CSV table of C-alpha atoms in Angstrom, one decimal:
chain,number,residue,atom,x,y,z
A,1159,MET,CA,42.6,2.1,8.6
A,1160,ASN,CA,41.7,5.5,9.9
A,1161,ARG,CA,39.4,6.2,12.7
A,1162,GLY,CA,36.8,7.9,10.6
A,1163,HIS,CA,36.5,4.9,8.4
A,1164,GLU,CA,36.0,2.6,11.3
A,1165,LYS,CA,33.3,4.9,12.7
A,1166,PHE,CA,31.4,4.9,9.4
A,1167,LYS,CA,31.7,1.1,9.1
A,1168,GLU,CA,30.2,0.7,12.5
A,1169,GLN,CA,27.3,2.9,11.5
A,1170,LEU,CA,26.3,0.7,8.6
A,1171,PRO,CA,23.8,-1.5,10.5
A,1172,ALA,CA,22.1,1.6,11.8
A,1173,TYR,CA,22.1,3.0,8.3
A,1174,LEU,CA,20.3,0.0,7.0
A,1175,LEU,CA,17.7,0.3,9.8
A,1176,ASP,CA,17.2,4.0,9.0
A,1177,ALA,CA,18.3,4.7,12.6
A,1178,LEU,CA,20.9,7.4,12.0
A,1179,GLY,CA,20.2,11.1,12.4
A,1180,PRO,CA,20.1,13.2,9.3
A,1181,GLY,CA,23.6,14.5,9.7
A,1182,GLU,CA,25.1,11.1,10.4
A,1183,ARG,CA,23.3,9.7,7.4
A,1184,SER,CA,24.5,12.4,5.1
A,1185,ASP,CA,28.1,12.0,6.3
A,1186,LEU,CA,28.0,8.2,5.9
A,1187,GLU,CA,26.6,8.4,2.4
A,1188,HIS,CA,29.4,10.8,1.4
A,1189,HIS,CA,31.9,8.3,2.8
A,1190,LEU,CA,30.3,5.4,1.0
A,1191,GLY,CA,30.8,7.2,-2.3
A,1192,GLY,CA,34.6,6.8,-1.9
A,1193,CYS,CA,35.0,3.7,0.2
A,1194,ALA,CA,34.7,0.3,-1.6
A,1195,GLU,CA,35.2,-1.6,1.7
A,1196,CYS,CA,32.2,0.0,3.3
A,1197,ARG,CA,30.1,-0.5,0.2
A,1198,ALA,CA,31.0,-4.2,0.2
A,1199,GLU,CA,30.2,-4.4,3.9
A,1200,LEU,CA,26.8,-2.7,3.3
A,1201,ALA,CA,26.0,-5.1,0.5
A,1202,TRP,CA,26.8,-8.0,2.7
A,1203,LEU,CA,24.7,-6.7,5.6
A,1204,GLU,CA,21.7,-5.7,3.4
A,1205,PRO,CA,19.9,-9.1,3.5
A,1206,ALA,CA,19.7,-8.7,7.3
A,1207,SER,CA,17.5,-5.6,7.0
A,1208,GLU,CA,15.5,-7.1,4.1
A,1209,VAL,CA,14.6,-10.2,6.0
A,1210,LEU,CA,13.0,-8.0,8.7
A,1211,ALA,CA,10.3,-6.9,6.3
A,1212,ASP,CA,9.1,-10.5,6.1
A,1213,ASP,CA,9.9,-11.4,9.7
A,1214,VAL,CA,6.4,-10.7,10.8
A,1215,ALA,CA,3.2,-12.6,11.4
A,1216,GLN,CA,1.5,-13.0,8.0
A,1217,LEU,CA,-2.0,-11.6,8.0
A,1218,GLU,CA,-4.7,-11.4,5.4
A,1219,PRO,CA,-6.0,-7.9,4.5
A,1220,SER,CA,-9.6,-7.2,3.9
A,1221,PRO,CA,-10.9,-8.3,0.4
A,1222,GLU,CA,-11.7,-4.6,-0.3
A,1223,LEU,CA,-8.1,-3.5,-0.1
A,1224,LYS,CA,-7.2,-4.7,-3.6
A,1225,SER,CA,-10.3,-3.0,-5.0
A,1226,ARG,CA,-9.3,0.3,-3.5
A,1227,VAL,CA,-5.8,0.0,-4.8
A,1228,MET,CA,-6.9,-0.9,-8.3
A,1229,ALA,CA,-9.6,1.8,-8.3
A,1230,ALA,CA,-6.8,4.3,-7.6
A,1231,VAL,CA,-4.8,3.0,-10.5
A,1232,ASP,CA,-7.8,3.0,-12.8
A,1233,ALA,CA,-8.5,6.6,-11.8
A,1234,ASP,CA,-5.0,7.5,-12.6
A,1235,LEU,CA,-5.2,5.8,-16.0
A,1236,ALA,CA,-8.4,7.6,-16.7
A,1237,ALA,CA,-7.1,11.0,-15.6
A,1238,ASN,CA,-3.7,10.6,-17.2
A,1239,PRO,CA,-4.1,8.6,-20.4
A,1240,ALA,CA,-0.9,6.7,-21.3
A,1241,SER,CA,1.5,8.0,-23.9
A,1242,PRO,CA,1.2,6.5,-27.4
A,1243,SER,CA,3.9,4.0,-26.7
A,1244,ASP,CA,2.0,2.4,-23.9
A,1245,THR,CA,-1.6,2.7,-25.0
A,1246,SER,CA,-2.2,-0.9,-24.3
A,1247,ALA,CA,-2.5,0.1,-20.6
A,1248,VAL,CA,-5.5,2.2,-21.5
A,1249,ALA,CA,-6.9,0.2,-24.2
A,1250,GLU,CA,-7.3,-2.8,-22.1
A,1251,PRO,CA,-7.6,-1.5,-18.5
A,1252,ARG,CA,-9.3,-4.4,-16.9
A,1253,ARG,CA,-8.1,-7.9,-17.1
A,1254,VAL,CA,-9.5,-9.6,-14.1
A,1255,LYS,CA,-13.2,-10.2,-14.5
A,1256,ARG,CA,-15.7,-11.7,-12.2
A,1257,PRO,CA,-18.0,-14.2,-13.9
A,1258,ARG,CA,-20.5,-12.3,-15.9
A,1259,PRO,CA,-24.0,-12.9,-14.5
A,1260,GLU,CA,-26.8,-14.6,-16.4
A,1261,ARG,CA,-29.3,-11.9,-15.8
A,1262,PRO,CA,-32.3,-12.4,-18.1
A,1263,GLY,CA,-34.7,-11.9,-15.2
A,1264,TRP,CA,-33.1,-9.9,-12.5
A,1265,LEU,CA,-33.3,-6.6,-14.3
A,1266,ALA,CA,-37.0,-6.6,-14.0
A,1267,GLY,CA,-36.7,-7.4,-10.3
A,1268,LEU,CA,-34.1,-4.7,-9.9
A,1269,LEU,CA,-36.3,-2.0,-11.4
A,1270,ARG,CA,-39.1,-3.0,-9.1
A,1271,PRO,CA,-39.8,-0.5,-6.4
A,1272,ALA,CA,-39.1,-3.0,-3.7
A,1273,VAL,CA,-35.4,-3.0,-4.6
A,1274,LEU,CA,-34.5,0.4,-5.9
A,1275,GLY,CA,-37.8,2.0,-5.2
A,1276,ALA,CA,-38.4,5.6,-5.3
A,1277,ALA,CA,-34.8,6.4,-4.6
A,1278,THR,CA,-33.9,4.9,-8.0
A,1279,ALA,CA,-36.6,6.7,-9.8
A,1280,ALA,CA,-35.5,10.0,-8.3
A,1281,LEU,CA,-31.8,9.4,-8.8
A,1282,VAL,CA,-31.6,7.7,-12.1
A,1283,LEU,CA,-34.5,9.3,-13.9
A,1284,GLY,CA,-33.2,12.7,-14.2
A,1285,ILE,CA,-31.7,14.5,-11.4
A,1286,ALA,CA,-28.2,14.6,-12.9
A,1287,LEU,CA,-26.7,17.9,-13.0
A,1288,GLY,CA,-24.8,17.3,-16.1
A,1289,VAL,CA,-22.0,19.8,-16.2
A,1290,VAL,CA,-20.1,18.9,-19.3
A,1291,LEU,CA,-16.7,20.5,-19.9
A,1292,GLY,CA,-14.7,20.3,-23.0
A,1293,SER,CA,-11.1,19.2,-22.8
A,1294,GLY,CA,-9.9,22.5,-24.1
A,1295,ASP,CA,-7.8,20.6,-26.7
A,1296,ASP,CA,-8.7,21.1,-30.3
A,1297,SER,CA,-6.6,18.1,-31.4
A,1298,PRO,CA,-8.7,15.6,-33.3
A,1299,GLN,CA,-7.2,12.8,-31.2
A,1300,ALA,CA,-7.9,14.5,-27.9
A,1301,PRO,CA,-10.4,12.5,-26.0
A,1302,ALA,CA,-13.6,14.3,-25.0
A,1303,ARG,CA,-13.7,14.8,-21.3
A,1304,ALA,CA,-16.8,15.4,-19.3
A,1305,VAL,CA,-17.3,16.1,-15.7
A,1306,ILE,CA,-20.7,15.3,-14.4
A,1307,THR,CA,-22.0,15.9,-10.9
A,1308,GLY,CA,-24.1,13.2,-9.4
A,1309,GLN,CA,-26.6,12.9,-6.6
A,1310,SER,CA,-26.5,11.1,-3.3
A,1311,THR,CA,-29.2,10.0,-0.8
A,1312,ILE,CA,-26.7,10.0,2.1
A,1313,GLY,CA,-25.0,13.3,1.7
A,1314,ALA,CA,-22.0,12.3,-0.3
A,1315,ASP,CA,-20.6,14.3,-3.1
A,1316,ALA,CA,-20.0,12.5,-6.4
A,1317,VAL,CA,-18.4,13.6,-9.6
A,1318,MET,CA,-17.9,11.4,-12.7
A,1319,VAL,CA,-15.0,12.1,-14.9
A,1320,ALA,CA,-15.7,10.6,-18.3
A,1321,SER,CA,-12.8,10.5,-20.8
A,1322,ASP,CA,-12.0,8.4,-23.8
A,1323,GLY,CA,-14.9,6.0,-23.2
A,1324,THR,CA,-14.0,5.3,-19.6
A,1325,GLY,CA,-15.2,6.8,-16.4
A,1326,THR,CA,-14.0,7.5,-12.9
A,1327,LEU,CA,-16.5,8.2,-10.2
A,1328,LYS,CA,-15.0,10.2,-7.4
A,1329,MET,CA,-16.8,10.5,-4.2
A,1330,THR,CA,-16.3,12.4,-1.0
A,1331,HIS,CA,-18.1,12.5,2.4
A,1332,LEU,CA,-19.2,8.9,1.8
A,1333,LYS,CA,-20.0,7.2,5.0
A,1334,ARG,CA,-18.6,3.7,5.6
A,1335,PRO,CA,-21.1,0.9,4.8
A,1336,ASP,CA,-22.0,-1.6,7.5
A,1337,GLU,CA,-19.2,-3.9,8.6
A,1338,ASP,CA,-20.3,-6.8,6.5
A,1339,GLN,CA,-20.9,-4.6,3.4
A,1340,VAL,CA,-18.9,-2.9,0.6
A,1341,TYR,CA,-20.0,-0.5,-2.0
A,1342,GLN,CA,-20.5,-1.7,-5.5
A,1343,ALA,CA,-20.8,0.4,-8.7
A,1344,TRP,CA,-23.4,-0.4,-11.3
A,1345,ILE,CA,-24.0,0.8,-14.8
A,1346,GLN,CA,-27.3,1.2,-16.7
A,1347,ARG,CA,-27.4,0.6,-20.4
A,1348,GLY,CA,-30.9,1.1,-21.7
A,1349,GLN,CA,-33.1,-0.8,-19.4
A,1350,GLU,CA,-30.4,-3.1,-18.1
A,1351,ILE,CA,-28.5,-2.6,-14.9
A,1352,GLU,CA,-25.1,-4.3,-15.0
A,1353,PRO,CA,-22.7,-5.0,-12.2
A,1354,THR,CA,-19.1,-3.7,-12.3
A,1355,ASP,CA,-16.0,-5.1,-10.7
A,1356,SER,CA,-15.7,-1.9,-8.7
A,1357,LEU,CA,-16.1,-2.9,-5.0
A,1358,PHE,CA,-14.8,-0.5,-2.5
A,1359,VAL,CA,-15.0,1.0,0.9
A,1360,PRO,CA,-14.3,4.7,1.4
A,1361,ASN,CA,-11.0,5.9,2.8
A,1362,ARG,CA,-10.9,7.2,6.3
A,1363,ASP,CA,-11.6,10.7,5.1
A,1364,GLY,CA,-14.7,9.5,3.3
A,1365,SER,CA,-13.2,9.6,-0.2
A,1366,ALA,CA,-13.6,6.8,-2.7
A,1367,VAL,CA,-13.0,6.2,-6.4
A,1368,ALA,CA,-14.8,3.7,-8.6
A,1369,SER,CA,-13.6,2.9,-12.1
A,1370,ILE,CA,-16.0,2.3,-15.0
A,1371,PRO,CA,-14.0,0.8,-17.8
A,1372,ASP,CA,-16.5,1.0,-20.6
A,1373,LEU,CA,-19.1,3.8,-20.8
A,1374,ASP,CA,-20.3,2.9,-24.3
A,1375,GLY,CA,-24.1,3.1,-24.1
A,1376,VAL,CA,-24.1,3.8,-20.4
A,1377,THR,CA,-26.8,6.2,-19.3
A,1378,ALA,CA,-26.3,6.1,-15.5
A,1379,VAL,CA,-23.8,5.0,-12.9
A,1380,MET,CA,-24.9,4.0,-9.5
A,1381,VAL,CA,-23.5,2.9,-6.2
A,1382,SER,CA,-25.2,0.7,-3.6
A,1383,ALA,CA,-24.1,-1.1,-0.5
A,1384,GLU,CA,-23.8,-4.8,-1.0
A,1385,PRO,CA,-22.6,-7.8,0.9
A,1386,LYS,CA,-18.8,-8.3,0.8
A,1387,GLY,CA,-17.8,-9.9,-2.4
A,1388,GLY,CA,-20.4,-7.9,-4.3
A,1389,SER,CA,-23.7,-8.9,-5.8
A,1390,GLU,CA,-24.9,-9.9,-9.2
A,1391,GLN,CA,-27.8,-7.5,-8.8
A,1392,PRO,CA,-28.4,-4.6,-6.4
A,1393,THR,CA,-29.9,-5.7,-3.1
A,1394,THR,CA,-30.2,-2.2,-1.7
A,1395,ALA,CA,-31.2,1.2,-3.0
A,1396,PRO,CA,-28.5,3.3,-4.6
A,1397,VAL,CA,-26.8,5.8,-2.5
A,1398,VAL,CA,-25.0,7.6,-5.3
A,1399,SER,CA,-26.2,8.1,-8.9
A,1400,VAL,CA,-24.9,9.9,-11.9
A,1401,SER,CA,-26.9,10.3,-15.0
A,1402,LEU,CA,-24.9,10.6,-18.2
A,1403,PRO,CA,-25.8,12.7,-21.1
A,1404,GLY,CA,-27.1,10.8,-24.0
B,79,MET,CA,-0.2,-9.8,-26.4
B,80,THR,CA,3.4,-10.5,-25.5
B,81,ASP,CA,4.3,-12.3,-22.4
B,82,ARG,CA,7.6,-11.2,-21.2
B,83,VAL,CA,7.2,-12.4,-17.7
B,84,SER,CA,6.8,-16.0,-18.6
B,85,ALA,CA,9.5,-15.8,-21.3
B,86,GLN,CA,12.1,-14.3,-18.9
B,87,PRO,CA,11.4,-15.8,-15.5
B,88,THR,CA,14.8,-14.9,-14.0
B,89,ASP,CA,13.4,-12.2,-11.8
B,90,PRO,CA,9.6,-12.0,-12.3
B,91,ASP,CA,9.2,-9.1,-9.8
B,92,GLU,CA,11.7,-7.0,-11.6
B,93,ASP,CA,10.2,-7.7,-15.0
B,94,LEU,CA,6.8,-6.8,-13.7
B,95,LEU,CA,8.1,-3.5,-12.4
B,96,VAL,CA,9.5,-2.7,-15.8
B,97,ARG,CA,6.1,-3.2,-17.3
B,98,VAL,CA,4.4,-1.2,-14.5
B,99,ALA,CA,6.7,1.7,-15.4
B,100,GLY,CA,5.0,1.5,-18.8
B,101,ARG,CA,1.7,1.9,-17.1
B,102,ASP,CA,0.7,-1.8,-17.6
B,103,ARG,CA,-2.3,-2.3,-15.4
B,104,GLU,CA,-2.1,-6.1,-15.7
B,105,ALA,CA,1.5,-6.1,-14.6
B,106,PHE,CA,0.7,-3.9,-11.7
B,107,GLU,CA,-2.1,-6.2,-10.6
B,108,ALA,CA,0.2,-9.2,-10.8
B,109,PHE,CA,2.9,-7.4,-8.8
B,110,TYR,CA,0.3,-6.3,-6.2
B,111,ASP,CA,-1.0,-9.8,-5.8
B,112,ARG,CA,2.5,-11.1,-5.2
B,113,PHE,CA,3.1,-8.6,-2.4
B,114,GLU,CA,-0.2,-7.7,-0.9
B,115,LYS,CA,-0.1,-10.0,2.1
B,116,ARG,CA,3.5,-9.3,2.9
B,117,ALA,CA,3.0,-5.6,2.5
B,118,PHE,CA,-0.1,-5.6,4.7
B,119,SER,CA,1.5,-7.8,7.3
B,120,LEU,CA,4.5,-5.4,7.5
B,121,ALA,CA,2.3,-2.3,7.7
B,122,TYR,CA,0.2,-3.9,10.4
B,123,ARG,CA,3.4,-4.9,12.3
B,124,VAL,CA,4.4,-1.3,12.3
B,125,THR,CA,1.1,0.5,12.9
B,126,GLY,CA,-0.7,-2.1,14.9
B,127,ASP,CA,-3.9,-1.0,13.3
B,128,ARG,CA,-5.7,-2.8,10.5
B,129,SER,CA,-7.3,0.2,9.0
B,130,GLN,CA,-4.1,2.3,9.0
B,131,ALA,CA,-2.2,-0.6,7.7
B,132,GLU,CA,-4.6,-0.9,4.7
B,133,ASP,CA,-4.3,2.8,4.1
B,134,VAL,CA,-0.5,2.5,4.1
B,135,VAL,CA,-0.6,-0.4,1.6
B,136,GLN,CA,-2.9,1.6,-0.6
B,137,GLU,CA,-0.7,4.7,-0.6
B,138,ALA,CA,2.4,2.7,-1.0
B,139,PHE,CA,1.2,0.7,-4.0
B,140,PHE,CA,-0.1,3.8,-5.7
B,141,SER,CA,3.3,5.3,-5.2
B,142,ILE,CA,4.8,2.1,-6.7
B,143,TRP,CA,2.4,2.5,-9.7
B,144,LYS,CA,3.5,6.1,-10.2
B,145,ASN,CA,7.2,5.6,-9.5
B,146,ALA,CA,8.1,2.2,-10.8
B,147,ALA,CA,10.5,3.7,-13.3
B,148,ARG,CA,12.6,4.9,-10.3
B,149,TYR,CA,13.3,1.3,-9.3
B,150,ASP,CA,17.0,0.5,-9.7
B,151,PRO,CA,17.9,-3.2,-9.7
B,152,ALA,CA,21.4,-2.4,-8.7
B,153,ARG,CA,20.2,-1.2,-5.3
B,154,GLY,CA,18.3,-4.4,-4.3
B,155,SER,CA,15.5,-6.7,-5.3
B,156,ALA,CA,12.2,-5.4,-6.5
B,157,GLY,CA,10.5,-6.9,-3.5
B,158,ALA,CA,12.9,-5.2,-1.1
B,159,TRP,CA,12.2,-1.9,-2.9
B,160,ALA,CA,8.5,-2.3,-2.7
B,161,LEU,CA,8.4,-3.4,1.0
B,162,GLY,CA,10.8,-0.5,1.8
B,163,ILE,CA,8.2,1.9,0.5
B,164,VAL,CA,5.6,0.2,2.6
B,165,ARG,CA,7.8,0.3,5.7
B,166,ASN,CA,8.6,4.0,5.2
B,167,ARG,CA,4.9,4.9,4.7
B,168,ALA,CA,4.0,3.0,7.8
B,169,ILE,CA,6.7,4.7,9.8
B,170,ASP,CA,5.4,8.0,8.6
B,171,VAL,CA,2.0,7.1,10.1
B,172,LEU,CA,3.7,6.2,13.4
B,173,ARG,CA,5.6,9.5,13.5
B,174,ARG,CA,2.5,11.5,12.7
B,175,ARG,CA,0.7,9.6,15.5
B,176,ALA,CA,3.5,10.2,17.9
B,177,SER,CA,3.7,13.9,17.0
B,178,ARG,CA,0.2,14.3,18.4
B,179,THR,CA,1.3,13.1,21.8
B,180,PRO,CA,3.3,15.0,24.4
B,181,GLU,CA,7.1,15.4,24.1
B,182,LEU,CA,9.3,13.0,26.0
B,183,ASP,CA,10.2,14.1,29.4
B,184,HIS,CA,12.7,11.9,31.2
B,185,ASP,CA,11.3,12.8,34.6
B,186,ASP,CA,7.7,12.2,33.6
B,187,ASP,CA,6.7,8.6,33.4
B,188,ALA,CA,3.3,9.5,32.0
B,189,ALA,CA,4.7,11.6,29.3
B,190,LEU,CA,7.1,8.8,28.4
B,191,GLU,CA,4.3,6.3,28.3
B,192,SER,CA,2.3,8.6,26.0
B,193,ARG,CA,5.0,9.7,23.7
B,194,ALA,CA,6.2,6.2,23.0
B,195,SER,CA,3.1,5.2,21.2
B,196,ALA,CA,5.3,3.5,18.6
B,197,LEU,CA,7.1,1.7,21.4
B,198,LYS,CA,3.8,0.5,22.7
B,199,THR,CA,2.9,-0.7,19.2
B,200,GLU,CA,6.2,-2.5,19.2
B,201,GLU,CA,5.4,-4.3,22.5
B,202,GLN,CA,1.9,-5.1,21.3
B,203,ALA,CA,3.2,-6.4,18.1
B,204,LEU,CA,5.7,-8.6,20.0
B,205,GLN,CA,2.8,-9.8,22.2
B,206,ARG,CA,0.7,-10.5,19.1
B,207,GLU,CA,3.4,-12.6,17.6
B,208,GLU,CA,4.0,-14.7,20.8
B,209,GLY,CA,2.6,-18.1,20.2
B,210,ARG,CA,2.5,-17.8,16.4
B,211,GLU,CA,3.9,-20.8,14.8
B,212,ILE,CA,6.3,-19.2,12.4
B,213,ARG,CA,9.7,-18.6,13.9
B,214,SER,CA,10.8,-15.0,14.0
B,215,LYS,CA,14.4,-14.6,13.0
B,216,LEU,CA,14.6,-11.5,15.1
B,217,SER,CA,13.4,-13.4,18.2
B,218,GLU,CA,16.3,-15.7,17.9
B,219,LEU,CA,18.7,-12.9,18.7
B,220,PRO,CA,19.4,-12.0,22.3
B,221,GLU,CA,16.5,-10.0,23.6
B,222,ASN,CA,18.6,-6.8,24.2
B,223,GLN,CA,19.7,-6.9,20.5
B,224,SER,CA,16.4,-7.8,19.0
B,225,ARG,CA,14.7,-5.0,21.0
B,226,VAL,CA,16.9,-2.2,19.6
B,227,ILE,CA,16.6,-3.6,16.1
B,228,GLY,CA,12.9,-3.9,16.3
B,229,LEU,CA,12.5,-0.4,17.7
B,230,ALA,CA,14.5,1.0,14.8
B,231,PHE,CA,13.0,-1.0,12.0
B,232,TYR,CA,9.4,-1.4,13.1
B,233,GLY,CA,9.2,1.6,15.4
B,234,GLY,CA,11.1,4.1,13.3
B,235,PHE,CA,13.3,5.3,16.2
B,236,SER,CA,16.8,6.6,15.7
B,237,GLN,CA,19.6,5.3,17.8
B,238,THR,CA,19.5,8.5,19.9
B,239,GLU,CA,15.7,8.1,20.5
B,240,ILE,CA,16.2,4.4,21.5
B,241,SER,CA,18.9,5.5,23.9
B,242,ASP,CA,16.4,7.9,25.5
B,243,LEU,CA,13.5,5.4,25.5
B,244,LEU,CA,15.4,2.6,27.0
B,245,GLU,CA,17.6,4.9,29.2
B,246,LEU,CA,20.7,3.3,27.9
B,247,PRO,CA,24.0,4.9,26.9
B,248,LEU,CA,24.0,5.7,23.2
B,249,GLY,CA,27.1,3.6,22.7
B,250,THR,CA,25.3,0.6,24.2
B,251,VAL,CA,22.5,1.0,21.7
B,252,LYS,CA,24.9,1.2,18.8
B,253,GLY,CA,26.8,-1.8,19.9
B,254,ARG,CA,23.7,-3.9,20.4
B,255,MET,CA,22.3,-2.9,17.0
B,256,ARG,CA,25.5,-3.7,15.2
B,257,LEU,CA,26.0,-7.0,16.9
B,258,GLY,CA,22.4,-8.0,16.3
B,259,MET,CA,22.5,-7.1,12.7
B,260,GLU,CA,25.8,-8.9,12.1
B,261,LYS,CA,24.5,-12.0,13.9
B,262,LEU,CA,21.3,-11.9,11.9
B,263,ARG,CA,23.3,-11.7,8.7
B,264,VAL,CA,25.6,-14.6,9.7
B,265,GLU,CA,22.6,-16.8,10.6
B,266,LEU,CA,21.0,-16.0,7.3
B,267,SER,CA,24.1,-17.2,5.5
B,268,SER,CA,24.3,-20.4,7.5
B,269,GLY,CA,20.6,-21.0,6.9
B,270,LYS,CA,21.0,-20.6,3.1
B,271,GLY,CA,24.0,-23.0,3.3
B,272,GLU,CA,21.8,-25.7,5.0
B,273,GLU,CA,19.1,-25.2,2.4
B,274,ALA,CA,21.7,-25.6,-0.4
């Protein structure tokens, strides 16, 4: 076997560990294309690198991480509706549901000034800016798309993108909640305030996305800081609110 | 609703990824649930920072959501592919962090200490793992072999960089890396044999 082959074969462990320089890597990949022995050796070695990914102390991430990941996916689904062949992904975007609350009485409590107070009145009852943009698509099937600017009591910027009956609330400059809190999105239908599954903490740059899967009849979307795990009814005043056009 | 996953359980991860490629939110969530802890643990092992590790996982899984169609079963398991994305993202974070520190100067111990932020992360990670009950396969290798492998896989260092960091001849680093990986692979084979 020639010297070049032996050199490449010896580089295979480093290749799997991503420890070769760019030139070495390129040369080795070129060699692999024509060397069955090295490909076989690489396939044999591969589990050694794969096991390293799991060879670490197993730790639990924060409960909010999944919410952040799924919110990003929901935002993508809302912003980029699926093709006709996979409309199921859009038609049924949320499968995991928290138990729906029995809330015959808490709505009244929620709307009391002690809970939402003047902030709610100011935010929910009419400070929405309501910039509605058409989709620019005349197709009868094209979903109506609206971009609505919201309000914040803590200096955040909030924009709701409503499309095809779902909404994506995008926020920036959102400060992190207290350590034992997450943000939770709420929707208002008529006089009722309903919780959503959107629990999140902002990214390090202050950005956050909350998904609202069903905007039917929704007149406002709000965000408040809640204990980790979320609440069945708001326990603090909303920090972000978007009023939707009727 | 069809249930391809339960009907074809030969490789549930791969099947889920196929559905994710079709923008199936439920499949993505199931895939995420299967790998969240492993992905976060790997990202934390690399970055040594919970917040950064969570950002890595979020970015990596969004990439998986967008690029699941690119997964090629011929090139490894779905899990290895996903964790590879996590590892690469985490290494990117390390490299960005290191790029904000002074360049390595062999004659300047302070610069070396500062530049090797990932190395410090490596050491901190090793310290964190001391005393944990699960047995690290890497730690079963001779220390000089496990160190160079750990610096490459968890620290993102090239062989040349490891040679500089440890002040070892490049040939020594290459040899230790190759011997360690081969030994790790042989031990994996013998472990599977015992289980069988």
